[in-house]
Coordinates of C-alpha atoms in Angstrom, one line a residue:
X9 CA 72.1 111.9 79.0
X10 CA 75.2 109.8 78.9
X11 CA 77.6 110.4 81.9
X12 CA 80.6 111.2 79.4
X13 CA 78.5 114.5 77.5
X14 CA 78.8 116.7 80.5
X15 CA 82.9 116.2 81.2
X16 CA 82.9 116.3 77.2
X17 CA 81.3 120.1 77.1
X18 CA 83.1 121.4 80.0
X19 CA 86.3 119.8 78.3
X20 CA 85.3 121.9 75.6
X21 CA 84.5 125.0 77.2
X22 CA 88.3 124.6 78.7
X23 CA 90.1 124.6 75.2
X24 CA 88.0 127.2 73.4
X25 CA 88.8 129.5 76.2
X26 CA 92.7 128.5 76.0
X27 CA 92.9 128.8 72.5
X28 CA 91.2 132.5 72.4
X29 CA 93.1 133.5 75.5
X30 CA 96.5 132.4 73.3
X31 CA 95.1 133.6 69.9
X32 CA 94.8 137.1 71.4
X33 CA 98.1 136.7 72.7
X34 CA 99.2 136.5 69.4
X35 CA 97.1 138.7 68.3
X36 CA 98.3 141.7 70.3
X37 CA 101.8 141.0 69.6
X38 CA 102.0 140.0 65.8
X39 CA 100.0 141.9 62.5
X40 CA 101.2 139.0 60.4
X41 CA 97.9 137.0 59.0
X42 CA 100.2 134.1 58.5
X43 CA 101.7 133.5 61.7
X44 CA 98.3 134.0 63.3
X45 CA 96.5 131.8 61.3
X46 CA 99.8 129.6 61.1
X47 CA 99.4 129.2 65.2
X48 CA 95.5 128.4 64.9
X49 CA 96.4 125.6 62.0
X50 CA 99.3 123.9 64.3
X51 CA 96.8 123.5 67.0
X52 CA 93.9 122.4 64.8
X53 CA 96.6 119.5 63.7
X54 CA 97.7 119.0 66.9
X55 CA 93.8 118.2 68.3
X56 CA 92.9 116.4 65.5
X57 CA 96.0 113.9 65.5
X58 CA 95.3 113.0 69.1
X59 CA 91.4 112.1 68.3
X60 CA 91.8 110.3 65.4
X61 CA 94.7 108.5 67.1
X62 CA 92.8 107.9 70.3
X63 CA 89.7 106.4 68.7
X64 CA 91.3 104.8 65.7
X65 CA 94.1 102.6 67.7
X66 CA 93.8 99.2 68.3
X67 CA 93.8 99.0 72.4
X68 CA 94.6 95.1 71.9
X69 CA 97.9 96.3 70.9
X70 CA 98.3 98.0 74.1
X71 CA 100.0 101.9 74.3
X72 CA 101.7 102.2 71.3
X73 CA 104.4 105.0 70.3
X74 CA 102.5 106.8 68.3
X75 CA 99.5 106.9 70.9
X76 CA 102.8 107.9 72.9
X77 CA 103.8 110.6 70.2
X78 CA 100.3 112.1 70.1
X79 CA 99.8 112.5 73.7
X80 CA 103.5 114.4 74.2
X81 CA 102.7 116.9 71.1
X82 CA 99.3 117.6 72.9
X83 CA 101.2 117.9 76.2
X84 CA 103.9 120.3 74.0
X85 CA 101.2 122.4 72.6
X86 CA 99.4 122.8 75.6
X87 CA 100.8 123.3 78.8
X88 CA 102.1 126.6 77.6
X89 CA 99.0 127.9 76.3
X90 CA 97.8 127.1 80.4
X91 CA 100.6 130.0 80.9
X92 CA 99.6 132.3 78.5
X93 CA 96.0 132.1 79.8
X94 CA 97.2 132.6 83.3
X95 CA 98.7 135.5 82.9
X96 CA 96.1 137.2 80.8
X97 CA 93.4 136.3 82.7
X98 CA 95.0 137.9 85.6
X99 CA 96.0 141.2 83.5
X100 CA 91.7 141.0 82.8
X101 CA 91.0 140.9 85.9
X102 CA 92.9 143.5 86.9
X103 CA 91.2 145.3 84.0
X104 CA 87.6 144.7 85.4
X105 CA 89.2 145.9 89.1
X106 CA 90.4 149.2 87.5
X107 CA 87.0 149.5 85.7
X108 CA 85.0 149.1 88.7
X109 CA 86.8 151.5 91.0
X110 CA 86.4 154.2 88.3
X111 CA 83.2 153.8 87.8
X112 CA 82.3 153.9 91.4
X113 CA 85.3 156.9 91.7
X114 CA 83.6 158.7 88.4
X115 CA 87.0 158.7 87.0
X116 CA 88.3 158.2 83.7
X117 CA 90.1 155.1 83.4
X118 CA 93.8 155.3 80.7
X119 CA 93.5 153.4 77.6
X120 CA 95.5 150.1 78.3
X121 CA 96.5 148.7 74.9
X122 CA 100.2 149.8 75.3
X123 CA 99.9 147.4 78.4
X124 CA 97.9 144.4 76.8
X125 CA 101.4 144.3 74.3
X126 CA 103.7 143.9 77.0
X127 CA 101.4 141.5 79.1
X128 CA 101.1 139.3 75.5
X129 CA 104.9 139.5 75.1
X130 CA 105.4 138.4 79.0
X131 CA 103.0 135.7 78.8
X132 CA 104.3 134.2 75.2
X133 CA 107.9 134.8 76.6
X134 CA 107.3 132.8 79.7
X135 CA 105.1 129.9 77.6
X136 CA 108.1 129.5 75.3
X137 CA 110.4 128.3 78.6
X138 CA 107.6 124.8 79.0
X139 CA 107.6 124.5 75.3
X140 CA 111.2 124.5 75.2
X141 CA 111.1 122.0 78.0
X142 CA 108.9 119.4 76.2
X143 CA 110.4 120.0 72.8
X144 CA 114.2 119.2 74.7
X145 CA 112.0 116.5 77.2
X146 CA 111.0 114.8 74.0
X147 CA 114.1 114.5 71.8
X148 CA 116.8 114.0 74.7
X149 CA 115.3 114.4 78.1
X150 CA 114.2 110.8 78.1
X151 CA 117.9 109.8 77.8
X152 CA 119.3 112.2 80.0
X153 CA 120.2 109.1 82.9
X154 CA 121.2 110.0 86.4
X155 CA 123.3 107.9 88.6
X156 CA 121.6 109.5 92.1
X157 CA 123.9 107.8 94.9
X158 CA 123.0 107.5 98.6
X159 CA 125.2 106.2 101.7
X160 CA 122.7 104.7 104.6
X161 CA 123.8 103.7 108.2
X162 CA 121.9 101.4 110.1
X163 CA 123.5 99.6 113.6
X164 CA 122.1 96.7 113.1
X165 CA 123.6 96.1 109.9
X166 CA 126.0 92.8 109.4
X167 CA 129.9 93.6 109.6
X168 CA 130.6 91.7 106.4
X169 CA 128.3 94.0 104.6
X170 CA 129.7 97.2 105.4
X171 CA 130.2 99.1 102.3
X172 CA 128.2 96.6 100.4
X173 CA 126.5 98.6 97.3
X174 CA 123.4 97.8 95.4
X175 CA 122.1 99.3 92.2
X176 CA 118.1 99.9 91.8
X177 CA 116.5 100.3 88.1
X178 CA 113.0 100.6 87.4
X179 CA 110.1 100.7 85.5
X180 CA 112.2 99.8 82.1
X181 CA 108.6 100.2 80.0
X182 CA 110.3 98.4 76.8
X183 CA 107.4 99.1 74.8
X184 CA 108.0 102.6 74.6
X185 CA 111.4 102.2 73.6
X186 CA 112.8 103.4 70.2
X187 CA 116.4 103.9 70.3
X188 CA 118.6 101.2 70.4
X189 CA 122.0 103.2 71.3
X190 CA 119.9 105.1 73.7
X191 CA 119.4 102.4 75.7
X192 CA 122.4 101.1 75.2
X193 CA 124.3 104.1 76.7
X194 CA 121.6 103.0 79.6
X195 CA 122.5 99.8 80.3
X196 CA 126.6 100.7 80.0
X197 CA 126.0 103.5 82.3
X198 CA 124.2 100.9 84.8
X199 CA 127.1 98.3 84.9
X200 CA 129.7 100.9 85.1
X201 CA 128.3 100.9 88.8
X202 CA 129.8 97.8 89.5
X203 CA 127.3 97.1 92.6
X204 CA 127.7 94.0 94.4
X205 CA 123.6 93.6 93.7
X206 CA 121.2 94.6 91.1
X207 CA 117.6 95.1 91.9
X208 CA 115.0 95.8 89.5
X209 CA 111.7 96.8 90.9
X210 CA 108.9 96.1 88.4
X211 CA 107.2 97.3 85.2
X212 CA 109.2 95.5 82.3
X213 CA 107.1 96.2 79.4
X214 CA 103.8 98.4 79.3
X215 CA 101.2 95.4 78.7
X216 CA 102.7 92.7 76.3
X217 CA 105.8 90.5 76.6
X218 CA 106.7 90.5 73.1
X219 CA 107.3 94.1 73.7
X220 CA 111.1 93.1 75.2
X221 CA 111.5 90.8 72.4
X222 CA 114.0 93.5 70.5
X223 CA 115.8 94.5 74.1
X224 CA 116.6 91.2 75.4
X225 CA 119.6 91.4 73.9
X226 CA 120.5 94.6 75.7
X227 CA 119.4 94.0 79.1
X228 CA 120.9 90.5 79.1
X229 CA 124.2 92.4 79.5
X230 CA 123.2 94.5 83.1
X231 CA 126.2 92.8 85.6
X232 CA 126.2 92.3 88.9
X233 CA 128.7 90.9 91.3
X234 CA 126.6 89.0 93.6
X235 CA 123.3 88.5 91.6
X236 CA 120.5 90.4 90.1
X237 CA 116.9 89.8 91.3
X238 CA 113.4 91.5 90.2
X239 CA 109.6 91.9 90.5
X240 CA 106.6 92.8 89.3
X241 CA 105.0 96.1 88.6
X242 CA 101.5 96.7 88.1
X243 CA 101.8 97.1 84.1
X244 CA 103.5 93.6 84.1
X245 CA 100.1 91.4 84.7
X246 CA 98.5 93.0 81.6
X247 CA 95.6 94.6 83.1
X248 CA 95.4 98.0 80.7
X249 CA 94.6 96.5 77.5
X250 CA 91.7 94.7 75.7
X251 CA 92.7 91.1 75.0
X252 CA 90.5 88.4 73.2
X253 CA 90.5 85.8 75.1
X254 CA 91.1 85.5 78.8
X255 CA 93.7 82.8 78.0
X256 CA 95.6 84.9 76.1
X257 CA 96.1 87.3 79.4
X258 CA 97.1 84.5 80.9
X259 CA 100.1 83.2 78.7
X260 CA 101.1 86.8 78.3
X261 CA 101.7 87.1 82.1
X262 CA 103.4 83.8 82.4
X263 CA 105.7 85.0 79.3
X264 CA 106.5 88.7 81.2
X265 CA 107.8 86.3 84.3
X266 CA 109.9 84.4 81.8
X267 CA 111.4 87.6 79.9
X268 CA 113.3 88.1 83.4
X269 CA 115.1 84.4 83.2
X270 CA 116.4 85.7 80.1
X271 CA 118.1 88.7 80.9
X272 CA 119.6 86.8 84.0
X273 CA 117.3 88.3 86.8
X274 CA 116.0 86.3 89.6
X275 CA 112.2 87.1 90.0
X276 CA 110.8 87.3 93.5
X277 CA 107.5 86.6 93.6
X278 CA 106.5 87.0 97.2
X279 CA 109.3 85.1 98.0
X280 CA 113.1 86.0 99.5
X281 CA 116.2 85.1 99.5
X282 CA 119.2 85.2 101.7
X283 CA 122.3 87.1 100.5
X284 CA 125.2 85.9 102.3
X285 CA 129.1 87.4 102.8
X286 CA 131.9 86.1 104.9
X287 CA 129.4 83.6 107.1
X288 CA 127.0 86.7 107.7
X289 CA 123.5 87.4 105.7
X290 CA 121.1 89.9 104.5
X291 CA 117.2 88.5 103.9
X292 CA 115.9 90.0 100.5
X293 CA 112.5 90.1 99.9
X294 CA 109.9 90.8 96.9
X295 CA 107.0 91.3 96.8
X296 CA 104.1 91.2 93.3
X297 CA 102.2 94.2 93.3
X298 CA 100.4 95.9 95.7
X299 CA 99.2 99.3 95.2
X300 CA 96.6 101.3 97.3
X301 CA 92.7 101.0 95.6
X302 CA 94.1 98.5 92.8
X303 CA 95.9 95.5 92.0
X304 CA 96.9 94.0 95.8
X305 CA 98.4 91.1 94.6
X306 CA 101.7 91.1 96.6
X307 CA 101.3 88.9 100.2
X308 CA 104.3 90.9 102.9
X309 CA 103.4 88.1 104.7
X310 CA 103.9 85.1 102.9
X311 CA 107.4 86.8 101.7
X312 CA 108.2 87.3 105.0
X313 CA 107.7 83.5 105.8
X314 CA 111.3 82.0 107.2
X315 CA 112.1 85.5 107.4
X316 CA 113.8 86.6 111.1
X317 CA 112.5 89.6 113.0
X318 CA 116.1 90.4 113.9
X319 CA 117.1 89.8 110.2
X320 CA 118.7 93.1 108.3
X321 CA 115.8 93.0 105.8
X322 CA 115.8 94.8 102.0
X323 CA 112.0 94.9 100.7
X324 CA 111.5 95.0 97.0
X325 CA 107.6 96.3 96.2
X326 CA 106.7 98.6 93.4
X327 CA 104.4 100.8 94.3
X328 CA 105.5 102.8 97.2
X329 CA 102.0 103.8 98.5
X330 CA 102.7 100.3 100.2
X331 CA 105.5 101.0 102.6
X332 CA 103.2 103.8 103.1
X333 CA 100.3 101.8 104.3
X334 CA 101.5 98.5 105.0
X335 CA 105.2 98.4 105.2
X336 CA 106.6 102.2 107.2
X337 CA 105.2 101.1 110.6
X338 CA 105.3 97.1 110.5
X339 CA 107.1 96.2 113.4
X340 CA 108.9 92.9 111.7
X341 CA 111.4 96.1 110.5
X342 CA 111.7 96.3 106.9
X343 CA 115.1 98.0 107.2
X344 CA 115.2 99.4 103.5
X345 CA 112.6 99.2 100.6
X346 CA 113.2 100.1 97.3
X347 CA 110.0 101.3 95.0
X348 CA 109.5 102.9 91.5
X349 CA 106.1 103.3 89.9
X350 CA 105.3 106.8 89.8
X351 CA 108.2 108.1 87.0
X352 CA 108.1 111.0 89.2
X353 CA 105.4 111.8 86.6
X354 CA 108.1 112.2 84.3
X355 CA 107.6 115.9 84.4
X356 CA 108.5 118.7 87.2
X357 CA 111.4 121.0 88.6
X358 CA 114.2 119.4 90.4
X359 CA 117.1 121.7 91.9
X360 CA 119.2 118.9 94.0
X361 CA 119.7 119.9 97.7
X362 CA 116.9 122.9 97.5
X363 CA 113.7 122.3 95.9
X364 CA 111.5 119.3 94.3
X365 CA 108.1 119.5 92.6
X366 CA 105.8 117.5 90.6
X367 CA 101.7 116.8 90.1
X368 CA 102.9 113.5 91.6
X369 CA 103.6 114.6 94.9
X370 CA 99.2 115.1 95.0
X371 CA 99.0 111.7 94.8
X372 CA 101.9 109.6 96.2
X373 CA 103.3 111.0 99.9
X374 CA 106.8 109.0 98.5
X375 CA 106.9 109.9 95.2
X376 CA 110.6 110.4 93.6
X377 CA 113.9 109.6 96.3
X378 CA 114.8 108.6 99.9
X379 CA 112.5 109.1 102.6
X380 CA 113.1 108.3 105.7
X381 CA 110.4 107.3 108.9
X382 CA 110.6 105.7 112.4
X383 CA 114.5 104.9 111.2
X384 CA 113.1 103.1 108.3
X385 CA 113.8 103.8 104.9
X386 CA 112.9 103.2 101.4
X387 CA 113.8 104.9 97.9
X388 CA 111.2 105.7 95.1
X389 CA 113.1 105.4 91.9
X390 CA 112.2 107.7 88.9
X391 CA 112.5 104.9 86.1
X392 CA 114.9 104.1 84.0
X393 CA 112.0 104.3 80.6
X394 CA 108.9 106.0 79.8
X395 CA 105.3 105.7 79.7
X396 CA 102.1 107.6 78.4
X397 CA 104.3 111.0 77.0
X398 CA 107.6 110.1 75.1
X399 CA 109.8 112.1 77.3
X400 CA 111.4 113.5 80.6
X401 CA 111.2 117.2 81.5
X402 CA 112.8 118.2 85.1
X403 CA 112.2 114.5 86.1
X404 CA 115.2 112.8 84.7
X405 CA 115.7 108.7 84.2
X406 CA 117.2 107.4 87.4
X407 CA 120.2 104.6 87.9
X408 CA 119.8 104.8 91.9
X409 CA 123.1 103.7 93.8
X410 CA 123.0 102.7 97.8
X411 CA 126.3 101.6 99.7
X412 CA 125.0 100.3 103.4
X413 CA 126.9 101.3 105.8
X414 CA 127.2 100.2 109.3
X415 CA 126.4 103.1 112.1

């Protein structure tokens, strides 16, 4: 048996189950044949534009937008049906708790329909709040952009850069990009900052560099006082597509590193520069991508070379399980790093000052803001675009802020 049929059945097993928890949802609430049968056709449409738009697309053109679009209605359609079941799974098994104690009591049990009405109307009434989300997550979330700004103190920062401010971006993902003024609002909002630096920390386009070709335009017009500078992320070396020829991989790359000459950024590529004010400097550093179990391209090392130990030292690496692993605890002092990667999943609950969740956090220990360890800091940004579902809910696009301060 093929190692795919028994994930595919229990797949299966899941979604029949949702669907007949959420039909008797609907069921128990509603008489009406048509919106019952109206419910069961949406999600028959909904599972059947996914399929024949997972197996019918041509991966050689990378993660298209309507992959994108077919992936978010699934998303939409489905995580509140994972409510609905939830809830009426628990009200059953509270039902098979009250059934056993009678029998064993010999007591009559109370017929409980009036209660399976109000339990349906609970569970539809709290599934409408996630598919209010998505619906909102889809159409505007993804261009709801957050300046998030941060004041850091270190004592060992230079004099002449008290007050000095940088801006981070992140993960742009130009392939999944469909509105022009969107993004423009984007980029306006981003040089309204008027930071002294601009760092961009990977993930330009999704796979292909022909995917910037209509946003070069826009992105050529991100200011800076004092330079911009970049890297690469992991979905900049082409790795999650099907190409023809190895070849081809290899000019694509080399055109991705080029896209960033033309909108005026300098990319590091385990390299670093020295930022200098009033006779006094700051190393900057960047590194290609390193993330833990895939893709360690990026040598700390060899961008560290020239580097001094008692330099005031800004890291650039996207993924931020590497300040994790290789970066928190180095003891050449990596000041501040500045990561993106995880969009924060692009979906969670955020209440600034109080409470932060996402699925992320089960995978990445730093996975959306400033963290701080052994006096050492770095910031995960939450992406300034999009990638796998065509929208934001609770995780917002981020335009990241940081004035350094000396202690």
């Amino acid at each position: 048996m093929p190692r795919w049929v028994f994930p595919l059945i229990i797949l299966t097993v899941v979604v029949v189950l949702v669907e007949f928890y959420t039909f008797q949802a609907f069921k128990s609430v509603s008489k009406s044949k048509i919106i019952r049968f109206s419910f069961l056709l949406v999600s028959l449409a909904v599972y059947i534009n996914f399929f024949i738009t997972v197996f019918t697309y041509d991966r050689s053109n990378g993660q298209t937008p309507q992959f994108q679009m077919a992936m978010g209605l699934l998303l939409t359609v489905s995580i509140p049906k994972l409510v609905v079941i939830i809830v009426l799974f628990g009200e059953d098994v509270y039902r098979w708790i009250v059934k056993l104690i009678s029998a064993i009591s010999s007591n009559e049990t109370q017929p409980l329909a009036g209660r399976r009405k109000f339990i349906s109307q609970l569970a539809l009434g709290l599934a409408a709040i996630p598919f209010a989300s998505f619906i909102y997550g889809i159409i505007q979330g993804k261009y709801n952009y957050k300046v998030l700004k941060y004041q850091l103190s270190f004592k060992d920062l230079p004099d002449a850069f008290d007050g000095y401010t940088i801006t981070q971006i992140s993960d742009i993902h130009s392939g999944s990009f469909t509105n022009k003024e969107k993004i423009q609002y984007g980029v306006d909002l981003i040089n309204q900052q008027k930071s002294n630096l601009m760092l961009f920390t990977g993930d330009i386009v999704n796979n292909k560099a022909d995917e910037m070709d209509n946003w070069i335009d826009v992105f050529a017009q991100l200011e800076a006082k004092e330079g911009k500078y970049a890297i690469l992320g992991n979905h900049d070396y082409g790795d999650y597509m099907k190409w023809e020829k190895p070849e081809d991989k290899v000019n694509n790359f080399k055109a991705v590193k080029d896209i960033h000459k033309k909108i005026g950024f300098d990319l590091l590529l385990d390299e670093h520069r020295y930022i200098e004010k009033d006779g006094q400097r700051i190393a900057l550093l960047g590194v290609e991508n390193w993330g833990k179990g895939f893709n360690q391209a990026g040598d700390l090392e060899k961008a560290s070379s020239g580097v001094q130990k008692e330099d005031f030292k800004i890291l650039m690496t996207h993924d931020p399980s590497h300040w994790e692993y290789k970066v928190k605890e180095n003891d050449f002092n990596y000041h501040l790093t500045l990561s993106g990667h995880t969009h924060g999943l692009q979906m969670g609950i955020e209440i600034p000052g109080f409470f932060k969740w996402s699925p992320s956090k089960y995978v990445y220990k730093q996975w959306a803001g400033l963290y701080e360890e052994f006096g050492r800091y770095i910031n995960v940004n939450r992406g300034f675009g999009y990638h796998a579902f065509p929208g934001r809910v609770g995780i917002w696009p981020e335009i990241t802020v940081i004035e350094l301060k000396k202690a």
